[in-house]
């Protein structure tokens, strides 16, 4: 599943003519394109989908949404390590699997 997730802009820079931001999604930090929201500033929140900031969001709405996603385990599903997720779904402990080798 691919979610649109709220995140807080930590910093902004231009790379090869494209406005990019480092965005914090409740502890997970990713790079995001700001071309659809050219006036978004550091400290503001936006809804992000597949690496693009799509809509500005107020802090309270962002916080509530992130808390709900965390409760439902959706942040781990969206941002978690795919190998760890696959191992968990297979019923394996990823730490034990690494120790075998």
mmCIF file with all atom_site columns, C-alpha atoms in Angstrom:
data_model
loop_
_atom_site.group_PDB
_atom_site.id
_atom_site.type_symbol
_atom_site.label_atom_id
_atom_site.label_alt_id
_atom_site.label_comp_id
_atom_site.label_asym_id
_atom_site.label_entity_id
_atom_site.label_seq_id
_atom_site.pdbx_PDB_ins_code
_atom_site.Cartn_x
_atom_site.Cartn_y
_atom_site.Cartn_z
_atom_site.occupancy
_atom_site.B_iso_or_equiv
_atom_site.pdbx_formal_charge
_atom_site.auth_seq_id
_atom_site.auth_comp_id
_atom_site.auth_asym_id
_atom_site.auth_atom_id
_atom_site.pdbx_PDB_model_num
ATOM 1   C CA . UNK A 1 1   ? 0.000  0.000   0.000   1.00 0.00 ? 1   UNK A CA 1
ATOM 2   C CA . UNK A 1 2   ? 1.258  3.478   -0.750  1.00 0.00 ? 2   UNK A CA 1
ATOM 3   C CA . UNK A 1 3   ? 0.111  6.213   1.617   1.00 0.00 ? 3   UNK A CA 1
ATOM 4   C CA . UNK A 1 4   ? 0.113  9.973   1.481   1.00 0.00 ? 4   UNK A CA 1
ATOM 5   C CA . UNK A 1 5   ? 1.925  10.771  4.730   1.00 0.00 ? 5   UNK A CA 1
ATOM 6   C CA . UNK A 1 6   ? 2.299  14.101  6.534   1.00 0.00 ? 6   UNK A CA 1
ATOM 7   C CA . UNK A 1 7   ? 5.827  15.276  7.196   1.00 0.00 ? 7   UNK A CA 1
ATOM 8   C CA . UNK A 1 8   ? 7.680  18.315  8.558   1.00 0.00 ? 8   UNK A CA 1
ATOM 9   C CA . UNK A 1 9   ? 10.210 20.100  6.371   1.00 0.00 ? 9   UNK A CA 1
ATOM 10  C CA . UNK A 1 10  ? 13.642 20.144  8.026   1.00 0.00 ? 10  UNK A CA 1
ATOM 11  C CA . UNK A 1 11  ? 15.631 21.864  5.306   1.00 0.00 ? 11  UNK A CA 1
ATOM 12  C CA . UNK A 1 12  ? 15.341 22.915  1.677   1.00 0.00 ? 12  UNK A CA 1
ATOM 13  C CA . UNK A 1 13  ? 17.887 23.069  -1.129  1.00 0.00 ? 13  UNK A CA 1
ATOM 14  C CA . UNK A 1 14  ? 17.941 23.237  -4.885  1.00 0.00 ? 14  UNK A CA 1
ATOM 15  C CA . UNK A 1 15  ? 19.468 20.286  -6.728  1.00 0.00 ? 15  UNK A CA 1
ATOM 16  C CA . UNK A 1 16  ? 19.934 20.413  -10.469 1.00 0.00 ? 16  UNK A CA 1
ATOM 17  C CA . UNK A 1 17  ? 17.192 23.019  -10.771 1.00 0.00 ? 17  UNK A CA 1
ATOM 18  C CA . UNK A 1 18  ? 14.733 21.077  -8.596  1.00 0.00 ? 18  UNK A CA 1
ATOM 19  C CA . UNK A 1 19  ? 13.595 22.284  -5.178  1.00 0.00 ? 19  UNK A CA 1
ATOM 20  C CA . UNK A 1 20  ? 14.125 19.412  -2.708  1.00 0.00 ? 20  UNK A CA 1
ATOM 21  C CA . UNK A 1 21  ? 13.551 19.070  1.036   1.00 0.00 ? 21  UNK A CA 1
ATOM 22  C CA . UNK A 1 22  ? 14.588 16.805  3.845   1.00 0.00 ? 22  UNK A CA 1
ATOM 23  C CA . UNK A 1 23  ? 11.314 15.827  5.531   1.00 0.00 ? 23  UNK A CA 1
ATOM 24  C CA . UNK A 1 24  ? 10.679 14.145  8.893   1.00 0.00 ? 24  UNK A CA 1
ATOM 25  C CA . UNK A 1 25  ? 7.797  11.641  8.961   1.00 0.00 ? 25  UNK A CA 1
ATOM 26  C CA . UNK A 1 26  ? 7.525  11.013  12.691  1.00 0.00 ? 26  UNK A CA 1
ATOM 27  C CA . UNK A 1 27  ? 11.152 9.943   13.027  1.00 0.00 ? 27  UNK A CA 1
ATOM 28  C CA . UNK A 1 28  ? 11.762 8.649   9.511   1.00 0.00 ? 28  UNK A CA 1
ATOM 29  C CA . UNK A 1 29  ? 13.623 11.186  7.365   1.00 0.00 ? 29  UNK A CA 1
ATOM 30  C CA . UNK A 1 30  ? 13.364 11.152  3.567   1.00 0.00 ? 30  UNK A CA 1
ATOM 31  C CA . UNK A 1 31  ? 14.135 13.397  0.605   1.00 0.00 ? 31  UNK A CA 1
ATOM 32  C CA . UNK A 1 32  ? 11.069 14.978  -1.019  1.00 0.00 ? 32  UNK A CA 1
ATOM 33  C CA . UNK A 1 33  ? 10.487 17.027  -4.172  1.00 0.00 ? 33  UNK A CA 1
ATOM 34  C CA . UNK A 1 34  ? 8.810  20.419  -3.551  1.00 0.00 ? 34  UNK A CA 1
ATOM 35  C CA . UNK A 1 35  ? 8.026  21.345  -7.141  1.00 0.00 ? 35  UNK A CA 1
ATOM 36  C CA . UNK A 1 36  ? 4.257  21.155  -6.539  1.00 0.00 ? 36  UNK A CA 1
ATOM 37  C CA . UNK A 1 37  ? 4.549  23.416  -3.452  1.00 0.00 ? 37  UNK A CA 1
ATOM 38  C CA . UNK A 1 38  ? 7.210  25.961  -4.415  1.00 0.00 ? 38  UNK A CA 1
ATOM 39  C CA . UNK A 1 39  ? 6.450  28.283  -1.479  1.00 0.00 ? 39  UNK A CA 1
ATOM 40  C CA . UNK A 1 40  ? 6.651  25.611  1.273   1.00 0.00 ? 40  UNK A CA 1
ATOM 41  C CA . UNK A 1 41  ? 9.077  26.681  4.017   1.00 0.00 ? 41  UNK A CA 1
ATOM 42  C CA . UNK A 1 42  ? 11.252 24.987  6.636   1.00 0.00 ? 42  UNK A CA 1
ATOM 43  C CA . UNK A 1 43  ? 9.138  24.023  9.650   1.00 0.00 ? 43  UNK A CA 1
ATOM 44  C CA . UNK A 1 44  ? 5.912  23.664  7.690   1.00 0.00 ? 44  UNK A CA 1
ATOM 45  C CA . UNK A 1 45  ? 4.063  20.393  7.145   1.00 0.00 ? 45  UNK A CA 1
ATOM 46  C CA . UNK A 1 46  ? 2.951  18.820  3.891   1.00 0.00 ? 46  UNK A CA 1
ATOM 47  C CA . UNK A 1 47  ? 1.249  15.673  2.738   1.00 0.00 ? 47  UNK A CA 1
ATOM 48  C CA . UNK A 1 48  ? 3.751  13.628  0.731   1.00 0.00 ? 48  UNK A CA 1
ATOM 49  C CA . UNK A 1 49  ? 3.016  10.849  -1.728  1.00 0.00 ? 49  UNK A CA 1
ATOM 50  C CA . UNK A 1 50  ? 5.674  8.865   -3.616  1.00 0.00 ? 50  UNK A CA 1
ATOM 51  C CA . UNK A 1 51  ? 8.327  11.476  -2.872  1.00 0.00 ? 51  UNK A CA 1
ATOM 52  C CA . UNK A 1 52  ? 6.346  14.587  -3.839  1.00 0.00 ? 52  UNK A CA 1
ATOM 53  C CA . UNK A 1 53  ? 4.920  17.173  -1.425  1.00 0.00 ? 53  UNK A CA 1
ATOM 54  C CA . UNK A 1 54  ? 1.339  17.640  -2.624  1.00 0.00 ? 54  UNK A CA 1
ATOM 55  C CA . UNK A 1 55  ? -0.494 19.799  -0.080  1.00 0.00 ? 55  UNK A CA 1
ATOM 56  C CA . UNK A 1 56  ? 0.361  22.046  2.881   1.00 0.00 ? 56  UNK A CA 1
ATOM 57  C CA . UNK A 1 57  ? -1.002 20.799  6.214   1.00 0.00 ? 57  UNK A CA 1
ATOM 58  C CA . UNK A 1 58  ? -1.341 22.388  9.643   1.00 0.00 ? 58  UNK A CA 1
ATOM 59  C CA . UNK A 1 59  ? 0.788  20.989  12.480  1.00 0.00 ? 59  UNK A CA 1
ATOM 60  C CA . UNK A 1 60  ? -2.092 19.614  14.574  1.00 0.00 ? 60  UNK A CA 1
ATOM 61  C CA . UNK A 1 61  ? -3.587 17.652  11.660  1.00 0.00 ? 61  UNK A CA 1
ATOM 62  C CA . UNK A 1 62  ? -0.146 16.301  10.773  1.00 0.00 ? 62  UNK A CA 1
ATOM 63  C CA . UNK A 1 63  ? 0.528  15.219  14.372  1.00 0.00 ? 63  UNK A CA 1
ATOM 64  C CA . UNK A 1 64  ? -2.847 13.479  14.722  1.00 0.00 ? 64  UNK A CA 1
ATOM 65  C CA . UNK A 1 65  ? -2.426 11.657  11.418  1.00 0.00 ? 65  UNK A CA 1
ATOM 66  C CA . UNK A 1 66  ? 1.112  10.486  12.256  1.00 0.00 ? 66  UNK A CA 1
ATOM 67  C CA . UNK A 1 67  ? -0.075 9.220   15.658  1.00 0.00 ? 67  UNK A CA 1
ATOM 68  C CA . UNK A 1 68  ? -2.923 7.300   14.043  1.00 0.00 ? 68  UNK A CA 1
ATOM 69  C CA . UNK A 1 69  ? -0.647 5.800   11.378  1.00 0.00 ? 69  UNK A CA 1
ATOM 70  C CA . UNK A 1 70  ? 1.831  4.763   14.104  1.00 0.00 ? 70  UNK A CA 1
ATOM 71  C CA . UNK A 1 71  ? -0.936 3.124   16.176  1.00 0.00 ? 71  UNK A CA 1
ATOM 72  C CA . UNK A 1 72  ? -2.088 1.171   13.134  1.00 0.00 ? 72  UNK A CA 1
ATOM 73  C CA . UNK A 1 73  ? 1.462  0.162   12.200  1.00 0.00 ? 73  UNK A CA 1
ATOM 74  C CA . UNK A 1 74  ? 1.131  1.931   8.879   1.00 0.00 ? 74  UNK A CA 1
ATOM 75  C CA . UNK A 1 75  ? 4.350  3.958   9.226   1.00 0.00 ? 75  UNK A CA 1
ATOM 76  C CA . UNK A 1 76  ? 6.356  0.763   9.616   1.00 0.00 ? 76  UNK A CA 1
ATOM 77  C CA . UNK A 1 77  ? 4.540  -0.705  6.614   1.00 0.00 ? 77  UNK A CA 1
ATOM 78  C CA . UNK A 1 78  ? 5.250  2.394   4.529   1.00 0.00 ? 78  UNK A CA 1
ATOM 79  C CA . UNK A 1 79  ? 8.821  3.155   5.654   1.00 0.00 ? 79  UNK A CA 1
ATOM 80  C CA . UNK A 1 80  ? 10.060 -0.052  7.255   1.00 0.00 ? 80  UNK A CA 1
ATOM 81  C CA . UNK A 1 81  ? 12.890 -2.203  5.986   1.00 0.00 ? 81  UNK A CA 1
ATOM 82  C CA . UNK A 1 82  ? 11.404 -4.444  3.245   1.00 0.00 ? 82  UNK A CA 1
ATOM 83  C CA . UNK A 1 83  ? 13.685 -7.365  4.208   1.00 0.00 ? 83  UNK A CA 1
ATOM 84  C CA . UNK A 1 84  ? 12.608 -7.128  7.827   1.00 0.00 ? 84  UNK A CA 1
ATOM 85  C CA . UNK A 1 85  ? 8.951  -6.937  6.809   1.00 0.00 ? 85  UNK A CA 1
ATOM 86  C CA . UNK A 1 86  ? 9.266  -9.981  4.526   1.00 0.00 ? 86  UNK A CA 1
ATOM 87  C CA . UNK A 1 87  ? 11.002 -11.972 7.271   1.00 0.00 ? 87  UNK A CA 1
ATOM 88  C CA . UNK A 1 88  ? 8.290  -11.051 9.787   1.00 0.00 ? 88  UNK A CA 1
ATOM 89  C CA . UNK A 1 89  ? 5.564  -12.072 7.346   1.00 0.00 ? 89  UNK A CA 1
ATOM 90  C CA . UNK A 1 90  ? 7.347  -15.396 6.833   1.00 0.00 ? 90  UNK A CA 1
ATOM 91  C CA . UNK A 1 91  ? 7.466  -15.908 10.600  1.00 0.00 ? 91  UNK A CA 1
ATOM 92  C CA . UNK A 1 92  ? 11.242 -15.576 10.822  1.00 0.00 ? 92  UNK A CA 1
ATOM 93  C CA . UNK A 1 93  ? 13.229 -13.478 13.265  1.00 0.00 ? 93  UNK A CA 1
ATOM 94  C CA . UNK A 1 94  ? 15.558 -11.337 11.093  1.00 0.00 ? 94  UNK A CA 1
ATOM 95  C CA . UNK A 1 95  ? 18.170 -11.097 13.867  1.00 0.00 ? 95  UNK A CA 1
ATOM 96  C CA . UNK A 1 96  ? 18.292 -14.884 14.242  1.00 0.00 ? 96  UNK A CA 1
ATOM 97  C CA . UNK A 1 97  ? 18.516 -15.299 10.466  1.00 0.00 ? 97  UNK A CA 1
ATOM 98  C CA . UNK A 1 98  ? 21.606 -13.058 10.373  1.00 0.00 ? 98  UNK A CA 1
ATOM 99  C CA . UNK A 1 99  ? 23.201 -14.893 13.314  1.00 0.00 ? 99  UNK A CA 1
ATOM 100 C CA . UNK A 1 100 ? 23.025 -18.186 11.381  1.00 0.00 ? 100 UNK A CA 1
ATOM 101 C CA . UNK A 1 101 ? 25.629 -16.837 8.999   1.00 0.00 ? 101 UNK A CA 1
#
